[in-house]
């Protein structure tokens, strides 16, 4: 660009005009070539900006304008393709959605690889979500909207991923199916079928508000489920919120309700569950600091849950994870030091790194990672030590001393000195008796 900027304003009557014109043509074509490479790589904006720097009086200006116009057209196609992709996704036209993704890739190349990857992930997620929703709807249809079929459909529909078009439809179906279950529960309640009513209401999701006539039934059913079900790992906040919500609602059950006495019997269990959840949540917060003292305190906190408590298993799982975290914190400096030693790539340092990594004992959390590093460093040492042998074999081969070259190379090819196993085979027999190469197994 420096040359062009220097001569672009020279007048036509300049004594060097013809020479400058030829030079400007060559320079302009060079710039256009670079811009084309940018466009091929997906950087249309950069290509256009570069090409626009070619002066208006350049001999190739007509070609420049045509090329820029084409790039701008392509640049406008990207949003249009994405919009068409969304329309196809919403219509469940998977083939068209895939075609638009491919067209976008051809348009933008590797430059927008992340965008194309995102679209393909969305397509896969939408197809999976649609399949899950269709299976849920099929269960309702096959089961003639029986309570069991509705409950199974609700369980299936809750698997549909948020953010998909199918999820919007699934939410509507979940509401309808839940209301159907509540209607069935209400009917059974009027016939004094308490167990049947509870069974129907049990599958209704927590975020579906109950009708007034089955309010006590739903609250009791949810509270009983909370008091009996084990705590799933990794959902302490959600479980704590649901249990608090259940406790509050059970306390609001009217004294004349058929569920009042049973609901009152659940209160101690719900209160104990809240206590355990709060305790584990506090321990989890301590562990999230990631330091050994905080992890040790988290373990001690979780260990206070009695061995015979229903949530002891969850506590034990958390304790095991935190103990592993402690090992990682303890051994990480050892492995880091080994990696620093090996960074030089010299044999003495590599051997020192191996010795350092071996300090991490079997059974420790970082032992597998240390072993992988040791294997790699052993390979580096072997490669360094064997390099003279290979170089000697190549030198002999160049001198057409093929037999000696093969014998020399076989010293390397015969065995791996660390595993004591055959490492590679030697291929020979090319025309003119040239040594080919050592080919790994």
Short mmCIF file of C-alpha atoms in Angstrom, two decimals:
data_model
loop_
_atom_site.label_atom_id
_atom_site.label_comp_id
_atom_site.label_asym_id
_atom_site.label_seq_id
_atom_site.Cartn_x
_atom_site.Cartn_y
_atom_site.Cartn_z
CA UNK A 1 0.00 0.00 0.00
CA UNK A 2 2.92 2.33 0.62
CA UNK A 3 3.85 2.46 -3.07
CA UNK A 4 0.27 3.08 -4.15
CA UNK A 5 -0.22 5.83 -1.57
CA UNK A 6 2.93 7.49 -2.85
CA UNK A 7 2.03 7.63 -6.56
CA UNK A 8 -1.79 7.57 -6.63
CA UNK A 9 -2.05 11.36 -6.90
CA UNK A 10 0.63 11.86 -9.57
CA UNK A 11 -0.82 13.72 -12.61
CA UNK A 12 -1.26 12.09 -16.01
CA UNK A 13 1.41 14.36 -17.52
CA UNK A 14 4.05 13.19 -15.08
CA UNK A 15 7.14 11.95 -16.97
CA UNK A 16 6.95 8.60 -15.15
CA UNK A 17 3.21 8.18 -15.72
CA UNK A 18 3.44 5.06 -17.91
CA UNK A 19 5.85 3.31 -15.55
CA UNK A 20 3.76 4.30 -12.53
CA UNK A 21 0.59 3.06 -14.25
CA UNK A 22 2.12 -0.37 -14.84
CA UNK A 23 3.39 -0.51 -11.26
CA UNK A 24 0.02 0.57 -9.85
CA UNK A 25 -1.68 -2.17 -11.87
CA UNK A 26 0.64 -4.81 -10.44
CA UNK A 27 0.33 -3.46 -6.90
CA UNK A 28 -3.45 -3.24 -7.17
CA UNK A 29 -3.67 -6.83 -8.37
CA UNK A 30 -1.45 -7.89 -5.49
CA UNK A 31 -3.72 -6.14 -2.99
CA UNK A 32 -6.79 -7.66 -4.62
CA UNK A 33 -5.19 -11.10 -4.37
CA UNK A 34 -4.59 -10.61 -0.65
CA UNK A 35 -8.17 -9.37 -0.23
CA UNK A 36 -9.44 -12.44 -2.08
CA UNK A 37 -7.58 -14.67 0.36
CA UNK A 38 -9.31 -12.88 3.21
CA UNK A 39 -12.66 -13.43 1.52
CA UNK A 40 -11.89 -17.10 0.95
CA UNK A 41 -11.13 -17.39 4.65
CA UNK A 42 -14.53 -15.92 5.53
CA UNK A 43 -13.35 -12.41 6.40
CA UNK A 44 -15.55 -10.59 3.90
CA UNK A 45 -15.51 -7.37 5.90
CA UNK A 46 -11.70 -7.31 5.95
CA UNK A 47 -11.54 -8.17 2.25
CA UNK A 48 -13.87 -5.32 1.33
CA UNK A 49 -12.00 -2.83 3.53
CA UNK A 50 -8.66 -3.78 1.96
CA UNK A 51 -9.95 -3.69 -1.62
CA UNK A 52 -11.53 -0.28 -1.04
CA UNK A 53 -8.05 1.12 -0.39
CA UNK A 54 -7.15 0.59 -4.04
CA UNK A 55 -7.28 4.09 -5.65
CA UNK A 56 -10.13 5.06 -7.96
CA UNK A 57 -7.61 5.77 -10.77
CA UNK A 58 -6.15 2.29 -10.62
CA UNK A 59 -6.17 0.46 -13.98
CA UNK A 60 -8.00 -2.48 -12.33
CA UNK A 61 -10.66 -0.34 -10.63
CA UNK A 62 -13.45 -1.89 -12.69
CA UNK A 63 -12.44 -5.35 -11.54
CA UNK A 64 -12.18 -4.07 -7.96
CA UNK A 65 -15.74 -2.68 -8.03
CA UNK A 66 -17.13 -5.89 -9.46
CA UNK A 67 -15.33 -7.98 -6.86
CA UNK A 68 -16.43 -5.79 -3.95
CA UNK A 69 -20.03 -5.88 -5.19
CA UNK A 70 -19.88 -9.68 -5.19
CA UNK A 71 -18.47 -9.78 -1.67
CA UNK A 72 -21.15 -7.42 -0.39
CA UNK A 73 -23.78 -9.66 -1.91
CA UNK A 74 -22.27 -12.64 -0.13
CA UNK A 75 -22.02 -10.62 3.06
CA UNK A 76 -25.76 -10.02 2.98
CA UNK A 77 -26.49 -13.69 2.37
CA UNK A 78 -25.23 -14.76 5.81
CA UNK A 79 -28.09 -13.28 7.89
CA UNK A 80 -30.57 -14.46 5.25
CA UNK A 81 -29.25 -18.03 5.53
CA UNK A 82 -29.44 -17.94 9.32
CA UNK A 83 -33.01 -16.65 9.13
CA UNK A 84 -33.94 -19.41 6.70
CA UNK A 85 -32.28 -21.90 9.06
CA UNK A 86 -34.50 -20.72 11.93
CA UNK A 87 -37.64 -20.98 9.78
CA UNK A 88 -36.71 -24.53 8.76
CA UNK A 89 -35.98 -25.44 12.36
CA UNK A 90 -39.36 -24.16 13.50
CA UNK A 91 -41.09 -26.10 10.71
CA UNK A 92 -39.14 -29.26 11.59
CA UNK A 93 -37.68 -29.27 8.08
CA UNK A 94 -34.40 -30.86 9.12
CA UNK A 95 -33.03 -31.30 5.61
CA UNK A 96 -33.49 -27.64 4.71
CA UNK A 97 -31.92 -26.59 8.02
CA UNK A 98 -28.90 -28.79 7.26
CA UNK A 99 -28.71 -27.39 3.72
CA UNK A 100 -28.69 -23.81 5.04
CA UNK A 101 -25.91 -24.72 7.47
CA UNK A 102 -23.82 -26.15 4.66
CA UNK A 103 -24.48 -23.10 2.51
CA UNK A 104 -23.35 -20.87 5.37
CA UNK A 105 -20.18 -22.91 5.69
CA UNK A 106 -19.47 -22.58 1.97
CA UNK A 107 -20.11 -18.86 2.24
CA UNK A 108 -18.00 -18.10 5.29
CA UNK A 109 -15.53 -20.96 5.40
CA UNK A 110 -13.62 -21.61 8.61
CA UNK A 111 -13.91 -18.00 9.74
CA UNK A 112 -17.35 -18.60 11.27
CA UNK A 113 -16.73 -22.17 12.36
CA UNK A 114 -18.07 -21.42 15.85
CA UNK A 115 -21.31 -20.05 14.43
CA UNK A 116 -21.75 -23.05 12.16
CA UNK A 117 -21.00 -25.38 15.06
CA UNK A 118 -23.62 -23.60 17.14
CA UNK A 119 -26.23 -24.00 14.41
CA UNK A 120 -25.48 -27.69 14.06
CA UNK A 121 -25.77 -28.16 17.81
CA UNK A 122 -29.13 -26.38 17.72
CA UNK A 123 -30.30 -28.61 14.91
CA UNK A 124 -29.32 -31.73 16.84
CA UNK A 125 -30.93 -30.42 20.04
CA UNK A 126 -34.14 -29.52 18.22
CA UNK A 127 -34.40 -32.93 16.59
CA UNK A 128 -33.85 -34.67 19.93
CA UNK A 129 -36.36 -32.42 21.68
CA UNK A 130 -38.95 -32.98 18.96
CA UNK A 131 -38.50 -36.74 19.22
CA UNK A 132 -38.96 -36.62 23.00
CA UNK A 133 -42.12 -34.55 22.66
CA UNK A 134 -43.54 -36.85 20.00
CA UNK A 135 -42.89 -39.86 22.23
CA UNK A 136 -44.68 -38.12 25.10
CA UNK A 137 -47.68 -37.31 22.92
CA UNK A 138 -47.76 -40.87 21.63
CA UNK A 139 -47.94 -42.20 25.19
CA UNK A 140 -50.97 -40.05 25.90
CA UNK A 141 -52.62 -41.21 22.69
CA UNK A 142 -51.84 -44.89 23.22
CA UNK A 143 -52.98 -44.75 26.83
CA UNK A 144 -56.29 -43.02 26.03
CA UNK A 145 -55.36 -40.20 28.44
CA UNK A 146 -55.34 -42.55 31.42
CA UNK A 147 -53.63 -41.26 34.61
CA UNK A 148 -50.73 -43.65 34.03
CA UNK A 149 -50.29 -42.53 30.44
CA UNK A 150 -50.50 -38.86 31.40
CA UNK A 151 -47.94 -39.36 34.17
CA UNK A 152 -45.54 -41.14 31.79
CA UNK A 153 -46.00 -38.42 29.17
CA UNK A 154 -45.28 -35.68 31.70
CA UNK A 155 -42.08 -37.45 32.77
CA UNK A 156 -40.99 -37.73 29.13
CA UNK A 157 -41.90 -34.14 28.25
CA UNK A 158 -39.89 -32.70 31.13
CA UNK A 159 -36.77 -33.99 29.35
CA UNK A 160 -37.28 -31.58 26.45
CA UNK A 161 -34.43 -29.04 26.45
CA UNK A 162 -35.28 -25.38 27.15
CA UNK A 163 -34.47 -23.03 24.30
CA UNK A 164 -35.89 -25.31 21.61
CA UNK A 165 -39.07 -24.71 19.66
CA UNK A 166 -40.32 -28.07 20.92
CA UNK A 167 -39.93 -26.82 24.50
CA UNK A 168 -42.55 -24.10 23.94
CA UNK A 169 -45.02 -26.75 22.78
CA UNK A 170 -43.97 -29.10 25.57
CA UNK A 171 -44.79 -26.47 28.19
CA UNK A 172 -48.28 -26.10 26.77
CA UNK A 173 -48.76 -29.88 26.71
CA UNK A 174 -47.43 -30.20 30.26
CA UNK A 175 -49.99 -27.69 31.47
CA UNK A 176 -52.84 -29.47 29.70
CA UNK A 177 -51.79 -32.93 30.85
CA UNK A 178 -51.27 -31.70 34.42
CA UNK A 179 -54.73 -30.15 34.49
CA UNK A 180 -56.16 -33.44 33.22
CA UNK A 181 -54.44 -35.26 36.08
CA UNK A 182 -55.75 -32.71 38.56
CA UNK A 183 -59.27 -33.21 37.19
CA UNK A 184 -58.90 -36.96 37.64
CA UNK A 185 -57.56 -36.44 41.16
CA UNK A 186 -60.48 -34.13 41.97
CA UNK A 187 -63.00 -36.71 40.70
CA UNK A 188 -61.40 -39.48 42.74
CA UNK A 189 -61.40 -37.22 45.76
CA UNK A 190 -65.15 -36.69 45.46
CA UNK A 191 -65.54 -40.47 45.51
CA UNK A 192 -63.37 -40.72 48.66
CA UNK A 193 -60.65 -42.52 46.72
CA UNK A 194 -57.79 -40.84 48.59
CA UNK A 195 -55.08 -43.21 47.39
CA UNK A 196 -56.22 -42.90 43.79
CA UNK A 197 -56.31 -39.12 44.06
CA UNK A 198 -52.81 -39.05 45.51
CA UNK A 199 -51.52 -41.32 42.73
CA UNK A 200 -52.99 -39.02 40.08
CA UNK A 201 -51.66 -35.82 41.67
CA UNK A 202 -48.17 -37.20 42.28
CA UNK A 203 -47.04 -36.72 38.66
CA UNK A 204 -48.09 -33.06 38.46
CA UNK A 205 -44.91 -30.91 38.15
CA UNK A 206 -44.07 -28.55 41.02
CA UNK A 207 -44.44 -25.43 38.89
CA UNK A 208 -48.05 -26.18 37.97
CA UNK A 209 -50.44 -24.32 40.33
CA UNK A 210 -53.18 -26.59 41.70
CA UNK A 211 -56.88 -25.89 41.44
CA UNK A 212 -58.59 -24.80 44.70
CA UNK A 213 -60.59 -28.03 45.02
CA UNK A 214 -57.43 -30.16 44.94
CA UNK A 215 -55.05 -27.69 46.57
CA UNK A 216 -54.68 -29.59 49.86
CA UNK A 217 -54.30 -32.86 47.96
CA UNK A 218 -51.49 -31.52 45.76
CA UNK A 219 -49.67 -29.87 48.64
CA UNK A 220 -49.84 -33.00 50.72
CA UNK A 221 -48.73 -35.19 47.79
CA UNK A 222 -45.74 -32.99 47.04
CA UNK A 223 -44.77 -32.77 50.71
CA UNK A 224 -44.95 -36.54 51.10
CA UNK A 225 -42.76 -36.99 48.04
CA UNK A 226 -40.23 -34.51 49.40
CA UNK A 227 -40.14 -36.21 52.78
CA UNK A 228 -39.63 -39.67 51.30
CA UNK A 229 -37.46 -39.22 48.21
CA UNK A 230 -33.63 -39.15 48.54
CA UNK A 231 -31.84 -35.92 47.76
CA UNK A 232 -30.35 -35.92 44.24
CA UNK A 233 -26.72 -34.83 44.20
CA UNK A 234 -26.00 -31.44 42.71
CA UNK A 235 -29.40 -29.82 43.30
CA UNK A 236 -29.15 -28.60 46.88
CA UNK A 237 -30.54 -25.12 46.20
CA UNK A 238 -33.50 -26.42 44.23
CA UNK A 239 -34.25 -29.08 46.82
CA UNK A 240 -34.01 -26.57 49.64
CA UNK A 241 -36.43 -24.22 47.90
CA UNK A 242 -38.92 -27.02 47.14
CA UNK A 243 -38.78 -28.33 50.71
CA UNK A 244 -39.34 -24.87 52.20
CA UNK A 245 -42.21 -24.36 49.79
CA UNK A 246 -43.68 -27.75 50.72
CA UNK A 247 -43.36 -27.05 54.43
CA UNK A 248 -45.15 -23.70 54.12
CA UNK A 249 -47.98 -25.20 52.09
CA UNK A 250 -48.49 -28.19 54.39
CA UNK A 251 -48.84 -25.77 57.30
CA UNK A 252 -51.63 -24.07 55.32
CA UNK A 253 -53.74 -27.23 54.92
CA UNK A 254 -57.11 -26.63 56.49
CA UNK A 255 -57.87 -28.51 59.72
CA UNK A 256 -61.03 -29.92 58.14
CA UNK A 257 -59.14 -31.35 55.18
CA UNK A 258 -58.83 -35.15 54.94
CA UNK A 259 -55.10 -34.55 54.50
CA UNK A 260 -54.62 -32.44 57.60
CA UNK A 261 -53.50 -35.17 60.02
CA UNK A 262 -51.23 -36.85 57.48
CA UNK A 263 -49.81 -33.46 56.57
CA UNK A 264 -49.03 -32.62 60.18
CA UNK A 265 -47.17 -35.92 60.51
CA UNK A 266 -44.90 -34.85 57.65
CA UNK A 267 -43.81 -31.59 59.28
CA UNK A 268 -40.99 -33.04 61.43
CA UNK A 269 -39.57 -34.89 58.41
CA UNK A 270 -39.69 -31.78 56.26
CA UNK A 271 -38.05 -29.70 58.98
CA UNK A 272 -35.29 -32.29 59.39
CA UNK A 273 -34.81 -32.38 55.64
CA UNK A 274 -34.42 -28.60 55.58
CA UNK A 275 -31.84 -28.84 58.34
CA UNK A 276 -29.85 -31.46 56.44
CA UNK A 277 -30.08 -29.50 53.21
CA UNK A 278 -28.94 -26.31 54.91
CA UNK A 279 -26.05 -28.18 56.47
CA UNK A 280 -24.96 -29.71 53.17
CA UNK A 281 -25.39 -26.42 51.35
CA UNK A 282 -23.13 -24.73 53.89
CA UNK A 283 -20.57 -27.52 53.50
CA UNK A 284 -20.76 -27.21 49.73
CA UNK A 285 -20.15 -23.46 49.96
CA UNK A 286 -17.07 -24.10 52.08
CA UNK A 287 -15.77 -26.66 49.58
CA UNK A 288 -16.26 -24.27 46.66
CA UNK A 289 -13.41 -22.12 48.05
CA UNK A 290 -11.10 -24.91 46.87
CA UNK A 291 -8.54 -24.61 49.67
CA UNK A 292 -7.52 -27.54 51.87
CA UNK A 293 -8.75 -26.01 55.19
CA UNK A 294 -12.16 -25.16 53.67
CA UNK A 295 -12.45 -28.62 52.11
CA UNK A 296 -11.57 -30.27 55.42
CA UNK A 297 -14.16 -28.15 57.24
CA UNK A 298 -16.75 -29.07 54.59
CA UNK A 299 -16.02 -32.77 55.20
CA UNK A 300 -16.35 -32.38 58.97
CA UNK A 301 -19.63 -30.55 58.50
CA UNK A 302 -21.08 -33.25 56.25
CA UNK A 303 -19.87 -36.00 58.61
CA UNK A 304 -22.17 -34.70 61.34
CA UNK A 305 -25.14 -36.21 59.49
CA UNK A 306 -25.93 -39.46 61.39
CA UNK A 307 -24.96 -42.74 59.68
CA UNK A 308 -28.56 -43.98 59.79
CA UNK A 309 -30.01 -40.82 58.25
CA UNK A 310 -31.75 -41.21 54.88
CA UNK A 311 -29.51 -38.54 53.34
CA UNK A 312 -26.25 -40.01 54.61
CA UNK A 313 -25.56 -41.49 51.17
CA UNK A 314 -25.62 -38.06 49.55
CA UNK A 315 -23.33 -36.72 52.25
CA UNK A 316 -20.91 -39.60 51.71
CA UNK A 317 -20.80 -38.88 47.98
CA UNK A 318 -19.96 -35.24 48.63
CA UNK A 319 -17.31 -36.20 51.19
CA UNK A 320 -15.64 -38.57 48.72
CA UNK A 321 -15.55 -35.83 46.08
CA UNK A 322 -14.06 -33.31 48.50
CA UNK A 323 -11.38 -35.78 49.60
CA UNK A 324 -10.42 -36.19 45.96
CA UNK A 325 -10.26 -32.41 45.64
CA UNK A 326 -7.89 -32.28 48.62
CA UNK A 327 -5.59 -34.79 46.93
CA UNK A 328 -5.59 -32.69 43.77
CA UNK A 329 -4.67 -29.56 45.70
CA UNK A 330 -1.94 -31.41 47.61
CA UNK A 331 -0.34 -33.07 44.57
CA UNK A 332 -0.72 -30.33 41.98
CA UNK A 333 2.52 -28.53 43.04
CA UNK A 334 4.43 -31.81 42.65
CA UNK A 335 3.19 -32.33 39.13
CA UNK A 336 3.67 -28.67 38.23
CA UNK A 337 7.29 -28.86 39.36
CA UNK A 338 7.78 -31.97 37.24
CA UNK A 339 6.34 -30.19 34.20
CA UNK A 340 8.66 -27.23 34.78
CA UNK A 341 11.66 -29.55 34.96
CA UNK A 342 10.67 -31.28 31.72
CA UNK A 343 10.15 -28.00 29.86
CA UNK A 344 13.81 -27.77 28.85
CA UNK A 345 13.60 -31.06 26.92
CA UNK A 346 17.05 -32.14 28.14
CA UNK A 347 17.57 -35.73 29.24
CA UNK A 348 18.76 -34.95 32.83
CA UNK A 349 15.78 -32.65 33.33
CA UNK A 350 13.38 -35.16 31.84
CA UNK A 351 14.69 -37.86 34.18
CA UNK A 352 14.34 -35.48 37.13
CA UNK A 353 10.78 -34.71 36.02
CA UNK A 354 9.95 -38.42 35.91
CA UNK A 355 11.35 -38.93 39.40
CA UNK A 356 9.34 -35.94 40.61
CA UNK A 357 6.08 -37.18 39.05
CA UNK A 358 6.57 -40.64 40.57
CA UNK A 359 6.24 -39.04 44.01
CA UNK A 360 2.48 -39.00 43.38
CA UNK A 361 1.46 -42.33 44.89
CA UNK A 362 -0.85 -44.91 43.26
CA UNK A 363 -4.50 -44.32 44.06
CA UNK A 364 -4.12 -40.56 44.29
CA UNK A 365 -6.36 -38.31 42.20
CA UNK A 366 -3.54 -37.04 39.96
CA UNK A 367 -1.79 -40.40 39.58
CA UNK A 368 -3.29 -41.07 36.14
CA UNK A 369 -2.29 -37.62 34.86
CA UNK A 370 1.21 -38.10 36.27
CA UNK A 371 1.53 -41.49 34.57
CA UNK A 372 0.56 -40.00 31.20
CA UNK A 373 3.22 -37.32 31.61
CA UNK A 374 5.83 -39.92 32.60
CA UNK A 375 5.04 -41.96 29.49
CA UNK A 376 5.48 -38.88 27.33
CA UNK A 377 8.77 -37.91 28.96
CA UNK A 378 10.13 -41.44 28.58
CA UNK A 379 9.28 -41.20 24.90
CA UNK A 380 11.18 -37.91 24.64
CA UNK A 381 14.26 -39.44 26.29
CA UNK A 382 14.15 -42.42 23.98
CA UNK A 383 13.77 -40.21 20.91
CA UNK A 384 16.79 -38.11 21.94
CA UNK A 385 18.92 -41.18 22.66
CA UNK A 386 17.94 -42.93 19.43
CA UNK A 387 18.42 -39.92 17.18
CA UNK A 388 22.14 -40.67 16.54
CA UNK A 389 21.25 -44.23 15.49
CA UNK A 390 18.68 -43.02 13.00
CA UNK A 391 20.99 -40.32 11.70
CA UNK A 392 23.73 -42.93 11.22
CA UNK A 393 21.31 -45.21 9.35
CA UNK A 394 20.26 -42.36 7.06
CA UNK A 395 23.89 -41.44 6.40
CA UNK A 396 24.74 -45.04 5.47
CA UNK A 397 21.70 -45.20 3.20
CA UNK A 398 22.84 -42.06 1.36
CA UNK A 399 26.20 -43.74 0.89
CA UNK A 400 24.30 -46.73 -0.59
CA UNK A 401 25.56 -48.94 2.20
CA UNK A 402 22.07 -50.37 2.50
CA UNK A 403 22.90 -53.50 4.45
CA UNK A 404 24.77 -51.52 7.09
CA UNK A 405 21.97 -48.95 7.14
CA UNK A 406 19.34 -51.62 7.77
CA UNK A 407 21.40 -53.25 10.50
CA UNK A 408 21.92 -49.89 12.15
CA UNK A 409 18.26 -48.96 11.91
CA UNK A 410 17.21 -52.34 13.33
CA UNK A 411 18.94 -51.43 16.57
CA UNK A 412 16.28 -48.76 16.88
CA UNK A 413 13.39 -50.66 15.35
CA UNK A 414 13.76 -53.91 17.29
CA UNK A 415 12.30 -53.03 20.71
CA UNK A 416 11.04 -50.22 22.85
CA UNK A 417 13.50 -50.00 25.73
CA UNK A 418 10.77 -48.94 28.15
CA UNK A 419 8.01 -51.40 27.25
CA UNK A 420 10.35 -54.17 25.96
CA UNK A 421 7.87 -54.73 23.13
CA UNK A 422 8.36 -54.57 19.36
CA UNK A 423 8.06 -50.94 18.39
CA UNK A 424 8.13 -50.76 14.62
CA UNK A 425 8.87 -52.69 11.50
CA UNK A 426 11.38 -51.93 8.79
CA UNK A 427 10.21 -51.75 5.17
CA UNK A 428 12.73 -52.32 2.43
CA UNK A 429 12.77 -53.66 -1.09
CA UNK A 430 11.96 -50.59 -3.12
CA UNK A 431 13.33 -50.40 -6.66
CA UNK A 432 17.02 -49.53 -6.80
CA UNK A 433 17.36 -51.10 -3.32
CA UNK A 434 16.71 -47.82 -1.55
CA UNK A 435 16.01 -47.87 2.15
CA UNK A 436 12.42 -46.70 2.62
CA UNK A 437 11.72 -45.71 6.19
CA UNK A 438 10.91 -46.96 9.62
CA UNK A 439 7.15 -47.29 9.91
CA UNK A 440 5.54 -47.43 13.38
CA UNK A 441 3.14 -50.26 14.09
#
